[in-house]
Amino acid sequence: MARTVARVIVDALEELGVQHVFGVVGDALNPLTEAIRTSDGPQWIGCRHEEAAAFAAGAQSQLSGTIGVCMGTVGPGSVHLLNGLYDAAKSHAPVLAICGQVPLAEIGSDYFQEVDNDLLFRDVAVYRATVTSPEQMPRLLESAVRAAVTRGGVAVLTVPGDLGDRELSEDRPTRFALDRAVTRPDEPALLRAAELLNRASRVTLLVGQGARGARAEVLELAELLASPMVLTLKAKEGFEGDNPFQVGQSGLIGNPAAVHALDSGDALLMLGTDFPYREWYPRDVEVVQIDTREDHLGRRTPVDVGLAGDVGATLRALLPLLEPVPDRAHLEDARQRFVRWQEGQQRLADPAHERRWSGRLRAAVDNRDHEVRPEALAAAIDAYADDDAVFTSDTGMATVWLSRFVTMRADRRVIGSYNLGSMANAMPQALGAQLWAPERQVIALCGDGGLSMLLGDLMTIRTHRLPVKLVVFDNRRLGMVKLEQEQTGLPEFGTELDNPDFAAVATALGLTGIRITDPADLHDGVRRALDTPGPVVLDVLTNPEEVAVPGRPTASQGWGFAVAKVKEILPGRQS
């Protein structure tokens, strides 16, 4: 007996090793979910919102290096996937989204709930197709999976509601040719790069996620060239731990040592990074960039030599051409600055630390004295989390505190919406991460705004008894927006959040809820949350007035902040 379209898809997912499919059931998906129910392959994970499903699938893809799968039914169900799929696309994570569609005969008739999926997903997907005949299977499915995996992006396969149950006239096994080539530049390009680097005396490395598979080669390079190593946020994992060359991050979440390392060099070597913030690149230096994608070469900062290829393969060919740098002053200066900055940050992480304010500004924040410093909360998480913990972080201040206080030592992993910058990503990504690694500790660093946006999927965590630890930086604010307003001289407006007691909400939903309002309870509370079996929401009231100073603060930012604070203290509207 020939298989149905739905059975072909589910059997192929099992062959690919897909363990979970995330989505919300409904009409056009019924043949697919029935095929999942009656198979020994992937498990159906019913979410409360399709956006959470897409985030969870993207998280599994990023952590596993394989394809993640989510589903959305006709019209609104597929539309709800879009934000999570954009995050996967900008993270270059292979994700297959299977979307429902109205019956074949109704396509193009403005039928109830009809949405043109091929048009809707045009910008986000590297591949999109609508199945209009069983004879197109499994060819369209094979093309979708190959595109997602080989191009590192989202593939959308749309299946009309009356097609999933139809049998193939000529059934055959699926064939996925997914082996990827490892490339390196040709000899002339390598020689040009070596010549540039050999005449430089102060080379700084900017290391990104694309270099994580070449840790040994990158460390050998840093030793040979006596180079400080500035890490992008995605390179914390793989390069932060046990690395005598790294000096942390640059940009708004970065530190002065990293900025100095970039600005004081006479050459910059970019390894597997597409760091987007052009204003943070050094000027008047020669630049070599290594990236697997040729279209990334030179698009952020002018490049003198662009090397298209795998970072590991390219460095193995380049290292024998490089001359050792005997003068280590550039590296040592950057490292000393970094250590001094870290020591200052640790003082901020002391729960008893108090800033000294004066006058009306001090009076305005007196009621914050007994709230927890967010730096202290992040440092406590770092201290008590497992060495193989998986971290997720919401966009905004939660990511700032993770960047500065949570170290990716040993086998720790970290993901977030670091390219799209979406709100509400940390909890659903943690959901996907915990299903991917049931025995590992998964910790989501949530903003209060982010968690409340997709709060319903706490029930998904409860349903599947996932032991995720959700830490809420509860400052009753959209903290990053508040900071953005104030540094330009605007008083805070529209950022205040009327939050519930998130621990009480968790308890009502059947999860363990723990609430911390006093710094004296911080360490005991964090330990208890991490040691408690099952899912936990740790709601920590943090001080909304804490400021993360960027690595290169400007006078205009400082003046703007002062003006904003005066406007906030003075009564009434300010024009």
XYZ file of C-alpha atoms in Angstrom:
575
model
C 0.000 0.000 0.000
C 1.379 3.406 -0.980
C 2.060 5.955 1.705
C 0.193 9.231 2.090
C 1.812 12.655 1.760
C 1.658 13.071 5.539
C 3.234 9.655 6.156
C 6.073 10.412 3.725
C 6.852 13.622 5.602
C 6.787 12.039 9.070
C 8.843 9.007 7.965
C 11.430 11.372 6.482
C 11.634 13.365 9.717
C 12.301 10.121 11.584
C 15.023 9.242 9.068
C 16.605 12.666 9.635
C 16.713 12.026 13.381
C 14.185 14.728 14.249
C 13.015 14.088 17.812
C 10.411 16.819 18.283
C 7.935 18.731 16.165
C 6.575 21.931 17.710
C 3.253 23.539 16.856
C -0.455 23.986 17.515
C -2.837 21.389 16.096
C -5.625 22.264 13.675
C -7.574 21.414 10.491
C -4.995 21.285 7.691
C -2.404 19.741 10.020
C -4.671 16.878 11.101
C -3.248 14.326 8.623
C 0.298 15.261 9.730
C -0.368 15.151 13.454
C -2.186 11.819 13.008
C 0.873 10.460 11.192
C 3.031 11.631 14.104
C 0.651 10.063 16.634
C 0.817 6.669 14.919
C 4.581 6.668 14.302
C 7.582 5.750 16.436
C 9.412 8.831 15.167
C 9.310 12.451 16.328
C 7.233 13.482 19.325
C 4.571 16.146 18.909
C 5.058 19.080 21.306
C 1.860 21.070 21.430
C 2.606 24.702 22.270
C 0.204 27.470 23.303
C 1.519 29.879 20.644
C 3.130 29.101 17.297
C 5.786 31.781 17.872
C 7.011 29.742 20.837
C 7.010 26.649 18.615
C 9.256 28.329 16.042
C 11.638 29.624 18.720
C 11.848 26.149 20.271
C 12.583 24.516 16.902
C 15.241 27.119 16.144
C 16.856 26.536 19.530
C 17.095 22.800 18.909
C 18.637 23.452 15.515
C 21.282 25.787 16.920
C 22.195 23.458 19.766
C 22.179 20.207 17.805
C 23.546 21.422 14.488
C 20.710 19.547 12.753
C 17.340 20.583 11.384
C 14.552 21.772 13.679
C 10.887 21.375 12.766
C 7.759 23.366 13.557
C 4.238 23.439 12.144
C 1.488 26.014 11.762
C -1.976 25.444 10.418
C -3.940 27.491 7.877
C -3.649 31.276 7.898
C -3.192 32.687 11.426
C -1.401 29.564 12.655
C 1.288 29.965 10.025
C 1.439 33.739 10.470
C 2.190 33.205 14.172
C 5.324 31.241 13.247
C 6.858 34.188 11.475
C 8.808 35.925 14.247
C 10.451 32.737 15.509
C 11.322 31.803 11.923
C 12.920 35.208 11.348
C 15.077 34.546 14.399
C 16.152 31.184 12.966
C 16.859 32.771 9.594
C 19.051 35.522 11.027
C 20.824 32.923 13.193
C 21.464 30.766 10.081
C 19.728 27.856 11.815
C 18.247 25.169 9.544
C 14.533 24.940 10.325
C 11.746 23.249 8.373
C 8.335 24.864 8.808
C 5.408 22.800 7.554
C 2.385 25.017 7.054
C -1.228 24.206 6.377
C -3.246 25.662 3.521
C -6.882 25.789 2.409
C -8.139 22.956 0.152
C -6.565 22.838 -3.284
C -9.702 23.863 -5.143
C -10.071 26.981 -2.957
C -6.537 28.367 -3.315
C -6.716 31.860 -4.792
C -10.410 32.371 -3.968
C -9.920 34.460 -0.809
C -11.240 31.474 1.149
C -11.741 31.562 4.929
C -8.331 31.991 6.629
C -6.485 31.789 3.299
C -3.009 33.354 3.349
C -0.515 33.178 0.489
C 2.272 31.352 2.341
C 4.696 31.529 -0.581
C 4.358 35.308 -0.473
C 4.230 35.565 3.329
C 7.508 33.709 3.844
C 9.336 35.102 0.811
C 11.691 37.257 2.843
C 12.384 34.790 5.654
C 12.793 31.492 3.776
C 15.673 30.217 1.641
C 13.143 27.792 0.149
C 9.361 27.792 -0.055
C 6.945 25.661 -2.030
C 3.309 24.592 -1.962
C 2.554 20.931 -2.587
C -0.201 20.741 -5.204
C 0.020 17.054 -6.112
C 1.086 13.859 -4.291
C 3.387 13.145 -7.246
C 5.583 16.052 -6.111
C 6.548 14.082 -3.025
C 9.089 13.324 -1.713
C 10.957 15.552 -4.187
C 9.729 18.872 -2.731
C 10.444 17.695 0.806
C 13.990 16.674 -0.159
C 14.563 20.067 -1.775
C 13.246 21.892 1.283
C 15.470 19.994 3.717
C 18.565 20.322 1.508
C 18.050 24.062 1.184
C 17.579 24.547 4.934
C 20.651 22.503 5.871
C 23.112 23.510 3.137
C 22.178 27.196 3.120
C 21.652 27.504 6.860
C 18.136 28.915 6.917
C 14.402 28.363 6.940
C 12.506 26.202 4.454
C 8.717 26.443 4.311
C 6.688 23.598 2.839
C 2.962 24.289 2.525
C 0.526 21.353 2.483
C -3.149 22.004 1.610
C -5.645 20.462 4.000
C -7.039 17.952 1.517
C -3.640 16.745 0.310
C -2.095 15.208 3.449
C -4.241 12.061 3.293
C -3.748 11.427 -0.411
C -1.562 8.509 -1.457
C 1.466 8.695 -3.704
C 1.080 6.835 -6.988
C 4.811 6.068 -7.096
C 6.223 5.804 -3.621
C 9.984 5.740 -3.036
C 12.359 6.289 -0.107
C 13.531 9.823 0.556
C 17.131 10.645 -0.262
C 18.898 13.506 1.476
C 22.357 14.471 0.190
C 23.413 16.727 3.049
C 27.218 16.488 3.165
C 28.739 19.965 3.173
C 32.084 20.888 1.659
C 34.925 22.348 3.731
C 36.563 25.075 1.676
C 39.675 27.220 1.961
C 41.101 30.106 -0.092
C 43.663 29.652 -2.836
C 47.394 30.189 -2.278
C 47.676 33.749 -3.677
C 44.995 34.999 -1.285
C 46.665 33.282 1.668
C 50.007 34.825 0.739
C 48.474 38.315 0.587
C 46.929 37.814 4.029
C 50.212 36.526 5.461
C 52.146 39.473 4.022
C 49.737 41.945 5.631
C 49.797 40.236 9.013
C 53.560 39.760 9.019
C 54.223 43.481 8.560
C 51.829 44.393 11.388
C 53.109 44.630 14.947
C 49.807 44.845 16.861
C 47.207 42.433 15.482
C 43.825 42.187 17.214
C 41.494 39.252 16.607
C 37.728 39.682 16.367
C 36.338 36.180 16.818
C 32.783 35.126 16.030
C 30.549 32.092 16.087
C 31.936 30.857 12.775
C 35.276 30.124 14.455
C 33.895 27.938 17.249
C 34.825 24.734 15.450
C 38.449 25.898 15.191
C 39.293 26.712 18.804
C 42.735 25.056 18.720
C 43.774 26.875 15.541
C 42.520 30.246 16.834
C 44.412 29.873 20.117
C 47.566 28.897 18.210
C 47.132 31.993 16.051
C 46.701 34.266 19.079
C 49.852 32.827 20.660
C 51.851 33.224 17.461
C 50.800 36.842 16.853
C 50.570 37.823 20.549
C 47.054 39.031 19.807
C 44.272 39.988 22.182
C 41.027 38.293 21.224
C 37.770 40.286 21.211
C 34.784 37.917 21.262
C 31.359 38.475 19.827
C 28.503 37.447 22.091
C 28.021 34.202 20.147
C 31.718 33.384 20.525
C 31.509 33.396 24.335
C 30.600 29.746 23.972
C 33.767 27.987 22.918
C 36.262 30.791 23.550
C 35.569 32.430 26.918
C 36.680 29.607 29.184
C 40.368 28.811 29.767
C 41.540 31.413 27.256
C 44.474 33.678 28.213
C 43.947 35.873 25.136
C 40.264 36.856 25.330
C 39.250 40.348 26.472
C 35.463 40.072 26.315
C 32.973 41.834 24.082
C 32.841 45.124 22.224
C 29.782 47.220 21.390
C 27.113 48.461 23.780
C 27.355 45.312 25.918
C 31.154 45.375 25.852
C 33.983 46.719 27.963
C 36.784 49.305 27.669
C 39.524 46.668 27.346
C 37.973 45.177 24.218
C 37.454 48.629 22.720
C 41.080 49.538 23.453
C 42.347 46.285 21.941
C 40.531 47.098 18.717
C 41.459 50.778 18.599
C 45.149 50.363 19.513
C 45.954 47.676 16.942
C 47.447 48.295 13.523
C 45.751 45.262 11.959
C 42.435 43.487 12.532
C 41.851 39.819 11.749
C 38.146 38.876 11.675
C 37.416 35.181 12.139
C 33.952 33.862 11.355
C 32.100 36.991 12.407
C 29.567 39.312 10.846
C 29.592 41.708 13.832
C 27.073 44.299 12.590
C 27.884 47.477 14.533
C 30.077 49.507 12.206
C 30.715 52.318 14.688
C 32.635 49.911 16.926
C 35.167 48.830 14.311
C 38.620 50.449 14.451
C 39.588 53.018 11.847
C 42.841 53.381 9.944
C 43.872 49.744 10.304
C 44.417 47.019 7.749
C 41.811 44.264 7.846
C 41.813 40.582 6.963
C 38.506 38.719 7.147
C 37.836 34.955 7.011
C 34.267 33.805 6.429
C 32.573 30.913 4.678
C 30.198 33.317 2.931
C 31.785 35.531 0.311
C 28.975 38.071 0.544
C 29.939 38.712 4.184
C 33.461 39.821 3.275
C 33.786 43.578 3.712
C 30.114 44.343 4.307
C 30.628 45.702 7.841
C 34.030 47.376 7.520
C 36.404 47.811 4.546
C 38.583 44.728 4.092
C 42.056 44.630 2.547
C 42.183 40.850 2.152
C 39.035 38.731 2.152
C 39.456 34.970 2.567
C 36.381 32.944 1.674
C 36.536 29.610 3.453
C 36.093 27.606 6.624
C 37.969 29.236 9.510
C 39.687 26.024 10.630
C 40.791 24.937 7.161
C 41.923 28.465 6.307
C 43.969 28.886 9.490
C 45.634 25.508 9.042
C 46.866 26.749 5.662
C 47.698 30.269 6.888
C 49.561 29.514 10.133
C 52.736 28.129 8.473
C 53.025 31.382 6.500
C 52.995 33.639 9.583
C 55.982 34.938 11.535
C 55.848 34.987 15.354
C 55.524 38.390 17.038
C 58.121 38.705 19.825
C 56.709 41.884 21.392
C 53.732 40.935 23.580
C 52.999 44.444 24.871
C 49.772 44.780 22.849
C 48.370 41.552 24.298
C 49.546 42.193 27.841
C 48.166 45.741 27.912
C 44.748 44.556 26.727
C 44.670 41.707 29.220
C 45.649 43.956 32.134
C 42.886 46.377 31.251
C 40.422 43.498 31.001
C 41.366 42.089 34.409
C 40.979 45.528 36.020
C 37.558 45.930 34.419
C 36.506 42.463 35.624
C 37.567 43.315 39.170
C 35.392 46.436 39.059
C 32.466 44.414 37.756
C 32.799 41.928 40.605
C 32.483 44.787 43.080
C 29.204 45.715 41.388
C 28.081 42.108 41.770
C 28.329 42.272 45.553
C 24.714 42.136 46.798
C 25.594 44.664 49.523
C 27.147 47.158 47.115
C 25.475 50.574 47.167
C 25.978 53.435 44.800
C 26.486 56.863 46.348
C 23.947 59.373 45.184
C 23.271 62.834 46.476
C 20.469 65.386 46.648
C 17.132 64.809 45.024
C 18.482 62.051 42.794
C 19.359 60.003 45.873
C 15.935 60.646 47.351
C 14.283 59.548 44.117
C 15.805 56.103 44.334
C 15.819 55.509 48.094
C 13.043 52.975 47.689
C 15.371 50.891 45.541
C 17.895 50.288 48.340
C 16.552 46.850 49.203
C 16.082 45.554 45.675
C 18.567 43.134 44.192
C 21.308 44.375 41.918
C 20.942 42.634 38.526
C 24.714 42.234 38.394
C 24.564 40.287 41.656
C 21.790 38.057 40.334
C 23.710 37.191 37.163
C 26.896 36.535 39.156
C 25.034 34.213 41.531
C 23.619 32.253 38.595
C 27.116 31.931 37.181
C 28.432 30.687 40.525
C 25.829 27.982 41.108
C 24.945 26.807 37.589
C 26.328 23.509 36.298
C 29.430 23.437 34.132
C 27.373 21.999 31.272
C 24.343 24.254 31.750
C 22.520 25.606 28.709
C 21.643 29.300 28.970
C 19.140 31.353 27.029
C 18.653 35.087 27.445
C 15.989 37.588 26.505
C 16.966 40.546 24.371
C 17.813 43.646 26.389
C 19.312 43.994 29.830
C 19.146 40.251 30.558
C 21.633 39.742 27.736
C 23.848 42.539 29.047
C 24.085 40.876 32.456
C 24.695 37.461 30.882
C 27.453 38.912 28.722
C 29.241 40.479 31.656
C 28.701 38.038 34.502
C 27.896 34.550 33.180
C 30.985 32.770 31.884
C 30.803 30.059 29.248
C 33.322 27.797 30.940
C 33.664 24.065 30.365
C 30.733 22.660 28.326
C 28.246 25.468 28.829
C 26.077 26.534 25.881
C 24.283 29.801 25.190
C 21.700 30.983 22.661
C 19.485 34.000 22.318
C 17.912 36.258 19.735
C 21.281 37.870 19.145
C 20.749 38.678 15.467
C 17.039 39.488 15.299
C 16.818 41.016 18.774
C 13.293 39.785 19.443
C 11.579 39.995 22.776
C 10.207 36.850 24.437
C 12.756 34.388 23.061
C 14.424 33.063 26.228
C 11.570 30.934 27.606
C 10.564 29.138 24.368
C 14.209 28.606 23.410
C 14.754 27.050 26.838
C 11.754 24.814 26.193
C 13.379 23.491 23.020
C 16.767 23.223 24.708
C 15.445 21.145 27.606
C 13.746 18.687 25.278
C 17.002 18.452 23.294
C 19.040 17.743 26.445
C 16.729 16.355 29.162
C 19.568 15.594 31.586
C 21.236 19.001 31.391
C 20.432 22.066 33.415
C 18.677 24.691 31.270
C 18.480 28.249 32.602
C 16.539 31.035 30.913
C 17.485 34.596 31.833
C 14.158 36.321 31.202
C 13.208 39.944 31.122
C 9.878 40.649 32.753
C 8.586 42.149 29.508
C 9.792 39.188 27.490
C 8.386 36.483 29.751
C 4.975 38.129 30.013
C 4.707 38.369 26.208
C 4.550 34.562 25.760
C 3.512 33.667 29.303
C 1.055 31.023 28.120
C 3.795 28.583 27.169
C 4.701 28.169 30.815
C 1.854 25.681 30.565
C 3.740 23.811 27.826
C 6.686 23.523 30.198
C 4.347 22.262 32.923
C 2.588 19.780 30.629
C 5.860 18.124 29.657
C 7.344 18.451 33.161
C 10.445 20.124 31.772
C 12.873 21.075 34.574
C 13.631 24.489 33.048
C 14.760 27.204 35.464
C 13.282 30.566 34.444
C 15.040 33.478 36.151
C 13.088 36.734 35.846
C 15.025 40.015 36.050
C 11.932 41.768 37.379
C 12.740 45.477 37.209
C 9.185 46.425 36.186
C 10.628 48.031 33.077
C 11.542 47.574 29.466
C 15.047 48.213 30.719
C 16.988 48.575 27.482
C 14.392 50.963 26.049
C 14.572 53.000 29.251
C 18.339 53.261 28.872
C 18.047 54.191 25.194
C 15.645 57.007 26.050
C 17.722 58.380 28.900
C 21.082 58.399 27.126
C 19.574 60.687 24.480
C 18.201 63.078 27.092
C 14.611 61.824 27.038
C 12.829 61.088 30.296
C 11.605 57.543 30.734
C 8.207 57.092 29.076
C 6.079 54.081 28.265
C 8.552 51.566 29.665
C 6.996 50.874 33.075
C 5.349 47.470 33.480
C 2.545 46.654 35.908
C 3.776 43.142 36.675
C 2.104 40.386 38.631
C 3.980 38.301 41.162
C 5.514 35.918 38.616
C 6.280 33.359 41.321
C 2.611 33.320 42.333
C 1.588 32.972 38.683
C 3.968 30.015 38.349
C 2.529 28.386 41.456
C -0.994 28.814 40.107
C 0.092 27.074 36.890
C 1.580 24.115 38.753
C 5.245 25.148 38.643
C 7.473 25.987 41.585
C 7.551 29.723 42.187
C 10.230 31.484 44.229
C 10.301 35.256 44.787
C 13.290 37.256 46.020
C 12.888 40.866 47.144
C 15.848 41.239 49.540
C 19.534 41.036 48.551
C 20.214 39.055 51.718
C 18.128 36.191 50.316
C 19.749 36.151 46.877
C 22.282 33.330 47.125
C 20.019 30.999 49.073
C 17.191 31.674 46.645
C 19.291 31.022 43.535
C 20.662 27.788 45.004
C 17.171 26.632 45.954
C 15.807 27.403 42.486
C 18.574 25.496 40.727
C 18.362 22.536 43.115
C 14.563 22.170 43.025
C 13.393 19.312 40.778
C 11.090 20.228 37.923
C 10.286 23.613 36.401
C 10.936 26.710 38.509
C 10.193 30.407 38.052
C 12.592 32.516 40.111
C 11.138 36.036 40.245
C 13.799 38.473 41.459
C 12.915 42.126 42.035
C 15.882 43.974 40.606
C 16.786 47.643 40.712
C 15.532 49.388 37.556
C 18.047 52.213 38.002
C 21.085 50.042 37.318
C 22.978 51.245 34.245
C 25.258 49.211 31.985
C 28.022 51.575 30.852
C 29.169 50.739 27.296
C 32.787 50.062 26.462
C 33.224 53.524 24.923
C 30.823 55.941 26.647
C 30.485 59.340 25.005
C 30.094 62.773 26.546
C 26.756 63.193 24.776
C 25.459 59.968 26.332
C 26.516 61.095 29.796
C 24.973 64.528 29.350
C 21.804 63.015 27.932
C 21.494 60.693 30.903
C 21.918 63.585 33.349
C 19.318 65.689 31.536
C 16.886 62.764 31.488
C 17.267 62.183 35.219
C 16.571 65.841 35.975
C 13.433 65.683 33.810
C 12.294 62.529 35.594
C 12.720 64.105 39.037
C 11.032 67.411 38.282
C 7.241 67.257 38.620
C 4.844 67.547 35.710
C 5.278 67.222 31.976
C 8.518 68.410 30.422
C 8.496 69.996 27.002
